[in-house]
Short mmCIF file of C-alpha atoms and ligand atoms in Angstrom, two decimals:
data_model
loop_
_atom_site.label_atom_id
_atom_site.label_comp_id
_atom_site.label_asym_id
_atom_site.label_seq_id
_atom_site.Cartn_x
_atom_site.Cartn_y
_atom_site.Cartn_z
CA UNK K 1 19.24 21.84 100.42
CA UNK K 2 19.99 25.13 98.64
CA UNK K 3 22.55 27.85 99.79
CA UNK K 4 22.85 31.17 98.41
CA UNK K 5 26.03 32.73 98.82
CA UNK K 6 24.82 36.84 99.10
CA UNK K 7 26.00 39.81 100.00
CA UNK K 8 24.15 41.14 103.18
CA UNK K 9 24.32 43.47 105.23
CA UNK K 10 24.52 42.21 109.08
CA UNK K 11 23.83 44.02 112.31
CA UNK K 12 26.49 43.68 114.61
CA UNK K 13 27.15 46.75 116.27
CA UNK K 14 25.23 49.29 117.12
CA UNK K 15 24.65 51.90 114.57
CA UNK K 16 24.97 50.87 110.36
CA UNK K 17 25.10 47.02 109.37
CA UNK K 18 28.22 45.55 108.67
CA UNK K 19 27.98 44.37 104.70
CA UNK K 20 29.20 40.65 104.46
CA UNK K 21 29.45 37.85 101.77
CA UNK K 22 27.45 35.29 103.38
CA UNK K 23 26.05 31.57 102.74
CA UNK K 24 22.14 32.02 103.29
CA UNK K 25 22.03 35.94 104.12
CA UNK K 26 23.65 35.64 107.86
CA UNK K 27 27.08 35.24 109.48
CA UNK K 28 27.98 32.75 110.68
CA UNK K 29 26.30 31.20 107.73
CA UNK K 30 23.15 28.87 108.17
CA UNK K 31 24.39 25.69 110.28
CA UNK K 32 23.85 22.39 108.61
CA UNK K 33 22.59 19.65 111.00
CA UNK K 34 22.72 16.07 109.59
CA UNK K 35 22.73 12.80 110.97
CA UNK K 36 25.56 10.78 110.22
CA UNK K 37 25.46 7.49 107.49
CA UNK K 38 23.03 9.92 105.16
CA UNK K 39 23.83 11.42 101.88
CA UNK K 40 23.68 15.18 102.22
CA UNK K 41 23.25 17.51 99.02
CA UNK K 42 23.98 21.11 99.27
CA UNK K 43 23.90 23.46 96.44
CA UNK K 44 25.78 26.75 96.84
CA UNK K 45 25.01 29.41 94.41
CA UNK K 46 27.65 31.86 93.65
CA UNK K 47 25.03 35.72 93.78
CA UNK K 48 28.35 37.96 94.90
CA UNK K 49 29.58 41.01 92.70
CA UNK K 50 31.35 39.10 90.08
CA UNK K 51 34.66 41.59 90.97
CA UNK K 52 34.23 38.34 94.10
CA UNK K 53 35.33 35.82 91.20
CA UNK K 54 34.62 32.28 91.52
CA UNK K 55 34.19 30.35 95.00
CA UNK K 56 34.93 26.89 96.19
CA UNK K 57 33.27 25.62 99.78
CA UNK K 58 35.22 23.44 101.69
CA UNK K 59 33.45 21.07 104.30
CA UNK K 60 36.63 21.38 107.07
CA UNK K 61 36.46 17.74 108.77
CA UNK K 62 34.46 16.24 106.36
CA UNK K 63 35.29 12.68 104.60
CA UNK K 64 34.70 14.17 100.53
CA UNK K 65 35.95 12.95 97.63
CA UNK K 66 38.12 15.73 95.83
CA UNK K 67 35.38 17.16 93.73
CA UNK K 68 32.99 17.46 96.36
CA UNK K 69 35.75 18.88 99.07
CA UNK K 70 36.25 22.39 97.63
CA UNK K 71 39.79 22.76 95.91
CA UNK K 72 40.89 26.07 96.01
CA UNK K 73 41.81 25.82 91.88
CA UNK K 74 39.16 23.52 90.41
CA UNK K 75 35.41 22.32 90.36
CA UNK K 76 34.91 26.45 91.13
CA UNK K 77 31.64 28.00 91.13
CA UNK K 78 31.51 31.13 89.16
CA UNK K 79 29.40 34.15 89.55
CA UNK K 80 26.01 33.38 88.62
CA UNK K 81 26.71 29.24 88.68
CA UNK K 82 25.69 27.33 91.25
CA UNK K 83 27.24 23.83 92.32
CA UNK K 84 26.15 20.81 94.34
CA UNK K 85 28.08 19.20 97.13
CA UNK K 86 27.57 15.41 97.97
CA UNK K 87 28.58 14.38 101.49
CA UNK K 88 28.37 10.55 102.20
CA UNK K 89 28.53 10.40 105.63
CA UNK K 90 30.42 7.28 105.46
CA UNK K 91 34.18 7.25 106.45
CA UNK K 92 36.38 3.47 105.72
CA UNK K 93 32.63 1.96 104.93
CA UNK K 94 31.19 3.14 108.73
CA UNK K 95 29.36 6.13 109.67
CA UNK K 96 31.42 9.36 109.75
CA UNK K 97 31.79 10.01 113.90
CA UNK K 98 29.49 12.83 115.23
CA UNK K 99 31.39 16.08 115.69
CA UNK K 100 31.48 19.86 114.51
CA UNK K 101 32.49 20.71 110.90
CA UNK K 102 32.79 23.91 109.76
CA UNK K 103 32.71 24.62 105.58
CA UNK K 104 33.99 27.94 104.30
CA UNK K 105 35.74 29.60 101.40
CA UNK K 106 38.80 27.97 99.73
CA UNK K 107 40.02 29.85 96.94
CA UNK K 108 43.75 29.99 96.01
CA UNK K 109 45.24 33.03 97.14
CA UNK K 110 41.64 34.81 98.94
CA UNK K 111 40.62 32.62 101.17
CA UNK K 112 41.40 34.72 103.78
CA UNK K 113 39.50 37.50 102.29
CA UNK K 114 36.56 35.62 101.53
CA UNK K 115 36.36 34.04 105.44
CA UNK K 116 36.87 37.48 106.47
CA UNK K 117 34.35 38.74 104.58
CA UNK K 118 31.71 36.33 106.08
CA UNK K 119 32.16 33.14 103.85
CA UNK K 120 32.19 30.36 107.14
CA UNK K 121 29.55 28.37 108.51
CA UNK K 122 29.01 25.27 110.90
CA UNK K 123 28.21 21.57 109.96
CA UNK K 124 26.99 19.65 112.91
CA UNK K 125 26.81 15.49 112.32
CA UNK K 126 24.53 13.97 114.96
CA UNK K 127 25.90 10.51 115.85
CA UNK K 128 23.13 7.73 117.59
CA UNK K 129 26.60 6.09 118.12
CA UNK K 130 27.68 8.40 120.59
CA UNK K 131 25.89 8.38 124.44
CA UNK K 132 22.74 9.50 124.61
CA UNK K 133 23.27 11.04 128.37
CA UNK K 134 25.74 14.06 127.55
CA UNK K 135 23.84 17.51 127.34
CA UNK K 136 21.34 17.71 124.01
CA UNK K 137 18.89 20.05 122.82
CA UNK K 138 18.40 23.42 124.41
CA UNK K 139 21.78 22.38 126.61
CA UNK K 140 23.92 21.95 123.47
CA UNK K 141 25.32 25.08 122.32
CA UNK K 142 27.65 25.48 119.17
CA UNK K 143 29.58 29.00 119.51
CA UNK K 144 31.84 29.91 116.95
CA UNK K 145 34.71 32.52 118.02
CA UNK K 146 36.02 35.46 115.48
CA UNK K 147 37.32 38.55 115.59
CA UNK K 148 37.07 41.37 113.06
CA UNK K 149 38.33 44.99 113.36
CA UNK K 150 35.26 47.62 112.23
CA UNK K 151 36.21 50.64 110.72
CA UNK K 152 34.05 53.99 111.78
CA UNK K 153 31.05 52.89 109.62
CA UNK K 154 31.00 49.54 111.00
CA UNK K 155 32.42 47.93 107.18
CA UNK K 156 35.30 45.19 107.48
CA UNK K 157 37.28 46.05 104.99
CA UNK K 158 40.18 43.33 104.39
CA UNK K 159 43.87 44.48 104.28
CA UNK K 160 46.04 41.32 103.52
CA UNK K 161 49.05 40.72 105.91
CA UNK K 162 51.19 37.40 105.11
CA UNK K 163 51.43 37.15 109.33
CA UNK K 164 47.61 37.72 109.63
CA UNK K 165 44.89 39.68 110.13
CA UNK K 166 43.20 40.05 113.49
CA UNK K 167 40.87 42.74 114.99
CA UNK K 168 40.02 44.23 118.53
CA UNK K 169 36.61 42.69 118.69
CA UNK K 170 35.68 39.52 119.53
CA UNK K 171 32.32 38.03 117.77
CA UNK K 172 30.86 35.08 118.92
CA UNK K 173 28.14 33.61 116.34
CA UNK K 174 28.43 37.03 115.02
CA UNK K 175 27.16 38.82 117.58
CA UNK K 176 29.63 41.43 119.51
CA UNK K 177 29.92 40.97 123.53
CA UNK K 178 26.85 38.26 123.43
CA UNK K 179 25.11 36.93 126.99
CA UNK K 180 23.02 33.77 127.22
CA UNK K 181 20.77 32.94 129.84
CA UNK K 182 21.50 28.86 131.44
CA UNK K 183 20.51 27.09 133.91
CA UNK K 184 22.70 25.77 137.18
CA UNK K 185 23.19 22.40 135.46
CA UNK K 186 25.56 21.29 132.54
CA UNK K 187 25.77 22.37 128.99
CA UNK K 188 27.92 21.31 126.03
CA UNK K 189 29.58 24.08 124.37
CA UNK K 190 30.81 22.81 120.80
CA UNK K 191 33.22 25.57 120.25
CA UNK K 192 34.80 26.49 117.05
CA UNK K 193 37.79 28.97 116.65
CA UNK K 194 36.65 30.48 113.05
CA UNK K 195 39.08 33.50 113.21
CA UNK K 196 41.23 34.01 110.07
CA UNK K 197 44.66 34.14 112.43
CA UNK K 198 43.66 34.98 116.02
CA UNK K 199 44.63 32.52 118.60
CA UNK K 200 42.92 31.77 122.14
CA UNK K 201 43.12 30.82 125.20
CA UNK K 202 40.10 29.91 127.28
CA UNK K 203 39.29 29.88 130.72
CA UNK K 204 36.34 30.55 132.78
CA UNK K 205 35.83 33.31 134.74
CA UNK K 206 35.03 31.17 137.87
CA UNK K 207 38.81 29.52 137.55
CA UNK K 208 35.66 26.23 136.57
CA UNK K 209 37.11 23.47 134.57
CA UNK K 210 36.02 22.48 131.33
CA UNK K 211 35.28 18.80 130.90
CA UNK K 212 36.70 18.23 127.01
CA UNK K 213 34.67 15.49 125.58
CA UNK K 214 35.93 15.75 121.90
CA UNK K 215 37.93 17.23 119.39
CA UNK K 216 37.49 17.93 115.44
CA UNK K 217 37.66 14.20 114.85
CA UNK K 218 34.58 13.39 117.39
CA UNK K 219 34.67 12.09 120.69
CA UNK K 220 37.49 11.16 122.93
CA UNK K 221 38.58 8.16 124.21
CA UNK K 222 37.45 9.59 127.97
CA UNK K 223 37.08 13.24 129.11
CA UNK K 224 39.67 15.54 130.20
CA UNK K 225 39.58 18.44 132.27
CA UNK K 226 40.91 21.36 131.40
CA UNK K 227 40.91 25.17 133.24
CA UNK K 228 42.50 26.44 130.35
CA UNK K 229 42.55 25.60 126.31
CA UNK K 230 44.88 27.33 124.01
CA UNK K 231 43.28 26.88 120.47
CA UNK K 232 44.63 28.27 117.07
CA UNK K 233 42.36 29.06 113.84
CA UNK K 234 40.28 26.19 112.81
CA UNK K 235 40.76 23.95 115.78
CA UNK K 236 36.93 22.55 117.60
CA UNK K 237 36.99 22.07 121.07
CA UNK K 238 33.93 20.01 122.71
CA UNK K 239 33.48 20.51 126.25
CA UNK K 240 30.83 20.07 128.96
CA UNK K 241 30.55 23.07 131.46
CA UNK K 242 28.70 22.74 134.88
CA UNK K 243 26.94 25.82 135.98
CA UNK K 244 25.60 23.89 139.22
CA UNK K 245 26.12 25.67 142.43
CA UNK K 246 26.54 29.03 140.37
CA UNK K 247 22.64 29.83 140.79
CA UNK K 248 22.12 33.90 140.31
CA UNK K 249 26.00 34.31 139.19
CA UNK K 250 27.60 35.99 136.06
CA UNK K 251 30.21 33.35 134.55
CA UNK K 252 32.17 34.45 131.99
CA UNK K 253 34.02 32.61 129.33
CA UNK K 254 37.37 34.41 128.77
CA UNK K 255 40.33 34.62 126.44
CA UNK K 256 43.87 35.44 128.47
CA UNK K 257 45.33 36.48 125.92
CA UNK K 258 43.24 39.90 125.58
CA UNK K 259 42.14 39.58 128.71
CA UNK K 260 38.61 39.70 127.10
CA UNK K 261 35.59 38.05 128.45
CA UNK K 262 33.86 36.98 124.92
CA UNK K 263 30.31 35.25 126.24
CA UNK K 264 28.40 36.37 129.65
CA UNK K 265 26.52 33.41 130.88
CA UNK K 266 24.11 34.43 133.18
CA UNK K 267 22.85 31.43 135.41
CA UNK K 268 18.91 32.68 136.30
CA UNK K 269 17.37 29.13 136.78
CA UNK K 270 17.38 26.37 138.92
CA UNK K 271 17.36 23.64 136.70
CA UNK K 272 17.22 19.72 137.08
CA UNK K 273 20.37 18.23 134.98
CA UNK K 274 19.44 14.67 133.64
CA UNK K 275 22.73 14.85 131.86
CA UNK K 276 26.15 12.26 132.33
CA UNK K 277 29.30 12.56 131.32
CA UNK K 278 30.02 8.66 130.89
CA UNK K 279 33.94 7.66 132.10
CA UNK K 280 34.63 6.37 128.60
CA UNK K 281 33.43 7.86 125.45
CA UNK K 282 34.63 6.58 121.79
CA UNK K 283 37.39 4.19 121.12
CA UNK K 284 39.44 5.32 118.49
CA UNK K 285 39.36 3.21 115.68
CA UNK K 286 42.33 1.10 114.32
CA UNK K 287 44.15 2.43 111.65
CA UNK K 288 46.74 0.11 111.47
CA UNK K 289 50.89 0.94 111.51
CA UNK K 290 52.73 3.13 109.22
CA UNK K 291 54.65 1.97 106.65
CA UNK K 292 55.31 5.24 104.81
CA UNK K 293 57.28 8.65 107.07
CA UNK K 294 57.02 12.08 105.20
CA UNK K 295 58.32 15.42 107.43
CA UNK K 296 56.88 18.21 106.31
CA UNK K 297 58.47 21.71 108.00
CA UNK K 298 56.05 24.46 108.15
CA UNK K 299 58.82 27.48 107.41
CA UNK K 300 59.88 30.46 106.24
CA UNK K 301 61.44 31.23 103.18
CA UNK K 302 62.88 34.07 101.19
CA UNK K 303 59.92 36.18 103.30
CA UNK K 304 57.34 33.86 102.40
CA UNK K 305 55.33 31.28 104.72
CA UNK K 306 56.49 27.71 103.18
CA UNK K 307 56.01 23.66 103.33
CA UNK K 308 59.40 21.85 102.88
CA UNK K 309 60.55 25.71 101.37
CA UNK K 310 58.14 25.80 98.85
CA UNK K 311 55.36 27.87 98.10
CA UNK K 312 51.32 26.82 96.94
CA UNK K 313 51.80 25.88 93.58
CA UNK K 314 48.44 23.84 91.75
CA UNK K 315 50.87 21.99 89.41
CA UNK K 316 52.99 20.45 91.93
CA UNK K 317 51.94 17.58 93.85
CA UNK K 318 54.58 16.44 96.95
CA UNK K 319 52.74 13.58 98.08
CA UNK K 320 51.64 10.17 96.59
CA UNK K 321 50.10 7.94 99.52
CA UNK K 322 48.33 4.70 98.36
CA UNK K 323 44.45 4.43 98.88
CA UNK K 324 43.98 2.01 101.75
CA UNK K 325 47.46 2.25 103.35
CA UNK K 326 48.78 4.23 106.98
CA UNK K 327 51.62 6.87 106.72
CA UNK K 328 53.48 8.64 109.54
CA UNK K 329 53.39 12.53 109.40
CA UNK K 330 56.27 14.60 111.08
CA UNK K 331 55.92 18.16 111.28
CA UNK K 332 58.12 20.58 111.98
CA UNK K 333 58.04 24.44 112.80
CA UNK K 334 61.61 26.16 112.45
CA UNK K 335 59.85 29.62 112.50
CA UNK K 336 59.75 31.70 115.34
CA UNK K 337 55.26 31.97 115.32
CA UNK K 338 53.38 28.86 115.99
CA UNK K 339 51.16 27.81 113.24
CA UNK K 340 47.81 25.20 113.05
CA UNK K 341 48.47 21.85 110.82
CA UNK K 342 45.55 20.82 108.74
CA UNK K 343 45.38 18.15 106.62
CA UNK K 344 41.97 17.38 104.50
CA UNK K 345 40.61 13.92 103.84
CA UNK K 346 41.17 11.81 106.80
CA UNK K 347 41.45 12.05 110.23
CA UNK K 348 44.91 11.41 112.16
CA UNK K 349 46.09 10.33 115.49
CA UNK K 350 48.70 11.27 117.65
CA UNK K 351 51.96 9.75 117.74
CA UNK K 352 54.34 12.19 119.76
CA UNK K 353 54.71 15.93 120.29
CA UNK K 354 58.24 16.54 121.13
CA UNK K 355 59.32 13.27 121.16
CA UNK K 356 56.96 12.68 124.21
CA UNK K 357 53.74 11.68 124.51
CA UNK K 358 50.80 13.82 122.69
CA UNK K 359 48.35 15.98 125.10
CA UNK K 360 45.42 13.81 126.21
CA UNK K 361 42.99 15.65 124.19
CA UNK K 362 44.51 15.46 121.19
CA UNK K 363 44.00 11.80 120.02
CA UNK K 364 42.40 12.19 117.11
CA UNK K 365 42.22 15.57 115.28
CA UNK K 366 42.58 17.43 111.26
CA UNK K 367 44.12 20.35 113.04
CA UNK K 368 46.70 20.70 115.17
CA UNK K 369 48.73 23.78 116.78
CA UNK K 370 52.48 23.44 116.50
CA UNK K 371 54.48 26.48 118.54
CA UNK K 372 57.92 27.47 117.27
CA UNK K 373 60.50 24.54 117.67
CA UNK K 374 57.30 21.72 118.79
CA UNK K 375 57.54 18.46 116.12
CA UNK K 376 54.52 16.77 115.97
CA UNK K 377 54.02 12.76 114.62
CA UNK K 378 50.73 11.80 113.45
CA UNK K 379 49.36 8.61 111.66
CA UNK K 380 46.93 8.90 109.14
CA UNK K 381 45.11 5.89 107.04
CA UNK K 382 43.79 7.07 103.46
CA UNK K 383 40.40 5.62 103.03
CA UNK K 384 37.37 5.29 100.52
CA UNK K 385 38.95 7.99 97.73
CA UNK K 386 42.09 9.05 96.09
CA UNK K 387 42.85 11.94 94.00
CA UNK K 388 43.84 15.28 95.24
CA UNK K 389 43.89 17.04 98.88
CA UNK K 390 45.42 20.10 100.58
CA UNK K 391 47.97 20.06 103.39
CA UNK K 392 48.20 23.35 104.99
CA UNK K 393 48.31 26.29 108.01
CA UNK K 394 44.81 27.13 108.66
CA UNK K 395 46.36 30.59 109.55
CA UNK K 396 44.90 31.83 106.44
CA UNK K 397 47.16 34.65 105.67
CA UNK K 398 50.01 31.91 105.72
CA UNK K 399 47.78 29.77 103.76
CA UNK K 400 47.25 32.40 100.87
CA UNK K 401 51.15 33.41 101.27
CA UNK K 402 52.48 29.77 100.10
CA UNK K 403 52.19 27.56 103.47
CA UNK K 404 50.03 25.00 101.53
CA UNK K 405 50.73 22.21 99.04
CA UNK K 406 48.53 19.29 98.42
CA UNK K 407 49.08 15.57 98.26
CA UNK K 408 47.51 13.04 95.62
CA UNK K 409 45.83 9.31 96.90
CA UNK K 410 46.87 6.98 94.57
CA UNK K 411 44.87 3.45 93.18
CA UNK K 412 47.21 0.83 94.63
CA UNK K 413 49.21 -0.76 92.22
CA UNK K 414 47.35 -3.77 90.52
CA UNK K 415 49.07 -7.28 91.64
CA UNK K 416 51.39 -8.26 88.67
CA UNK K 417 49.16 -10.53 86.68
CA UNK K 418 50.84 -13.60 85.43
CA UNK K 419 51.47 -13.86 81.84
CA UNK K 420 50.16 -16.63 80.01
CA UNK K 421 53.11 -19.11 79.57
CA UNK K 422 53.14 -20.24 75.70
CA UNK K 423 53.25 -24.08 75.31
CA UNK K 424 56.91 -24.99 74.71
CA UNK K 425 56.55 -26.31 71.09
CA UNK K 426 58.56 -29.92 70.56
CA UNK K 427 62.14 -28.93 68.86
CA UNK K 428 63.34 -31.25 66.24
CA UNK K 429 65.84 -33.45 67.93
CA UNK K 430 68.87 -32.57 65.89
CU1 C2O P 1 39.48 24.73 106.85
CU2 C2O P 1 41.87 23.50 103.85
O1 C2O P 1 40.71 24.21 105.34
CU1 CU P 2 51.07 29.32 109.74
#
């Protein structure tokens, strides 16, 4: 399929359109639905302003080789070019697990300007692998959260800030105080926090529980209920919502933190729910024990956002893992403001947060919130490619500021072959 990346100008709020870069003319941009195991082509063509510059799309979650998983510094796509992403579908020769990816924007030092600007979309794999009874179709409902701050003509304009850039209004898909009109049975709310730095915490208006079925990383091993969820920039949550018994009522789903409801849900029919939540979902699979520990400490550093006190810099690399071998991650946040871990390539599980055990629903992610003074272990098994990947907060504005390095997957050192062992020649006897 074909992607133009365009400047349009979206309606939002009431009054002018809001003028956004955007993949396929809307924001968020056109939502890529693909079963898993098959080869997926996209080609993005780069239409902005060429004051934009080049632009690299990053599949967040996705299993790509390096060229194909949007560097911020290389395999660009300049104004006027147009490039072609191949997604496998495959992860450690199996089907990638169905979840919610989301692919935006990567560029060294902008991505936060070119997310803000409207440069995110979502990429939903379908996996036959997972059970066929949770809520599908018309009762499967991706909503992607981000906030923006309008000026009095309804533009964005972006104003960097190394501690991040939020606004006062809440989008959700892109539309501004939204309602949707359900049924009293269950629905599955894939939900994506797309904001640049703005973190949430969810609860529904009813004081309901959310049944958490899955993460970034797919499915859980079992559900987990929840009446709140705290989620930081880039982090999926996957949860099943019952609306039964709430016939004719307004529920709400609401972010403490603002004290803003951000989605109406108004329950105006009786509806029979054929749906299950089954008591076990998706083992997790077995990625073996690490042999390797790296800490990485997500800091601050002569008034810059740092990994291990450095800042982004393309020419360094700080990592070497071998292809087909496990590592142990530690990460650390000295800082007093909580940042969200993301590692690209692979998938990790959860070792220990605070030297205890991990939250239930946090088995398996790519990103991971860390508050000031948490430590977080995670195990992670590098699979299928090696070259280069990025390690970094998915705060952009720390992102962009230095808080990102990247690590290289190495070929595994080729077993010693054994030299040929000359024939001992006979020696004159003396
Ligand atoms: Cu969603 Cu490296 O990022
Ligand atoms: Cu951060």
């Amino acid at each position: 399929m074909s992607i133009g990346i365009d400047q349009a100008c979206v309606q939002i709020l009431d009054g002018p359109c809001t003028n956004m870069w955007t993949y396929g003319g809307t924001y968020p941009g056109l939502t890529i639905r693909r079963p898993t195991g098959q080869t997926t082509n996209v080609t993005f063509s780069n239409n902005l302003d060429p004051a934009v510059g080049a632009l690299t799309v990053h599949n967040h979650g996705n299993h790509s080789s390096p060229e194909n998983d949007g560097r911020p510094n290389e395999f660009l796509i300049g104004t006027g070019e147009s490039r072609t992403y191949t997604y496998t579908g495959l992860e450690d020769g199996v089907n990638e697990r169905g979840t919610m990816h989301f692919y935006h924007d990567h560029l060294m030092d902008v991505t936060g300007r070119n997310v803000w600007m409207g440069l995110a979309g979502l990429y939903i794999i379908d996996d036959p692998a997972d059970p066929a009874t949770l809520p599908s179709g018309a009762f499967d409902l991706p909503l992607a959260i981000a906030d923006r701050q309008f000026d009095a003509n309804n533009q964005t304009p972006y104003v960097f800030d190394p501690d991040g850039v939020t606004g006062d209004k809440i989008l959700i898909n892109g539309v501004y105080q939204p309602y949707f009109d359900v049924g009293d049975r269950k629905y599955r709310l894939r939900i994506l926090n797309a904001s640049n730095a703005r973190i949430y915490n969810l609860t529904l208006s009813t004081g309901d529980s959310f049944i958490q079925i899955g993460t970034e990383s797919g499915l859980l091993p079992a559900p987990v209920t929840r009446t709140e969820m705290r989620m930081g920039p880039a982090e999926r949550l996957d949860v099943v919502v019952d609306f039964a018994g709430r016939l004719a009522q307004d529920v709400y789903l609401t972010d403490t933190l603002t004290g803003m409801q951000l989605l109406q849900f108004r329950v105006t029919q009786h509806l029979v729910d054929d749906s299950t939540i089954p008591p076990t979902l998706r083992s997790l699979p077995d990625i073996g024990e690490p042999t390797v520990t790296r800490t990485w400490d997500f800091d601050k550093t002569a008034g810059h956002w740092t990994i291990n006190g450095l800042r982004f810099d393309p020419n360094r690399v700080d990592a070497r893992p071998v292809l087909g071998t496990t590592e142990k991650w530690i990460f650390t946040n000295p800082t007093g403001r909580p940042h969200t871990v993301h590692i690209h390539d692979v998938a990790q599980q959860c070792l220990s947060r605070n030297g205890g055990p991990c939250y239930p629903y946090e088995t398996m992610k790519e990103t991971w919130y860390l508050d000031p003074s948490e430590t977080l272990e995670v195990k992670l098994k590098f699979t299928d490619h090696i070259g280069m990947y990025m390690l970094h907060c998915h705060m952009i504005e720390h992102e962009d500021d230095g808080m990102m390095t990247q690590f290289e997957v190495i070929a595994p050192r080729a077993a010693p072959t054994p030299r040929p062992r000359p024939t001992p020649l006979p020696r004159p006897t003396p």
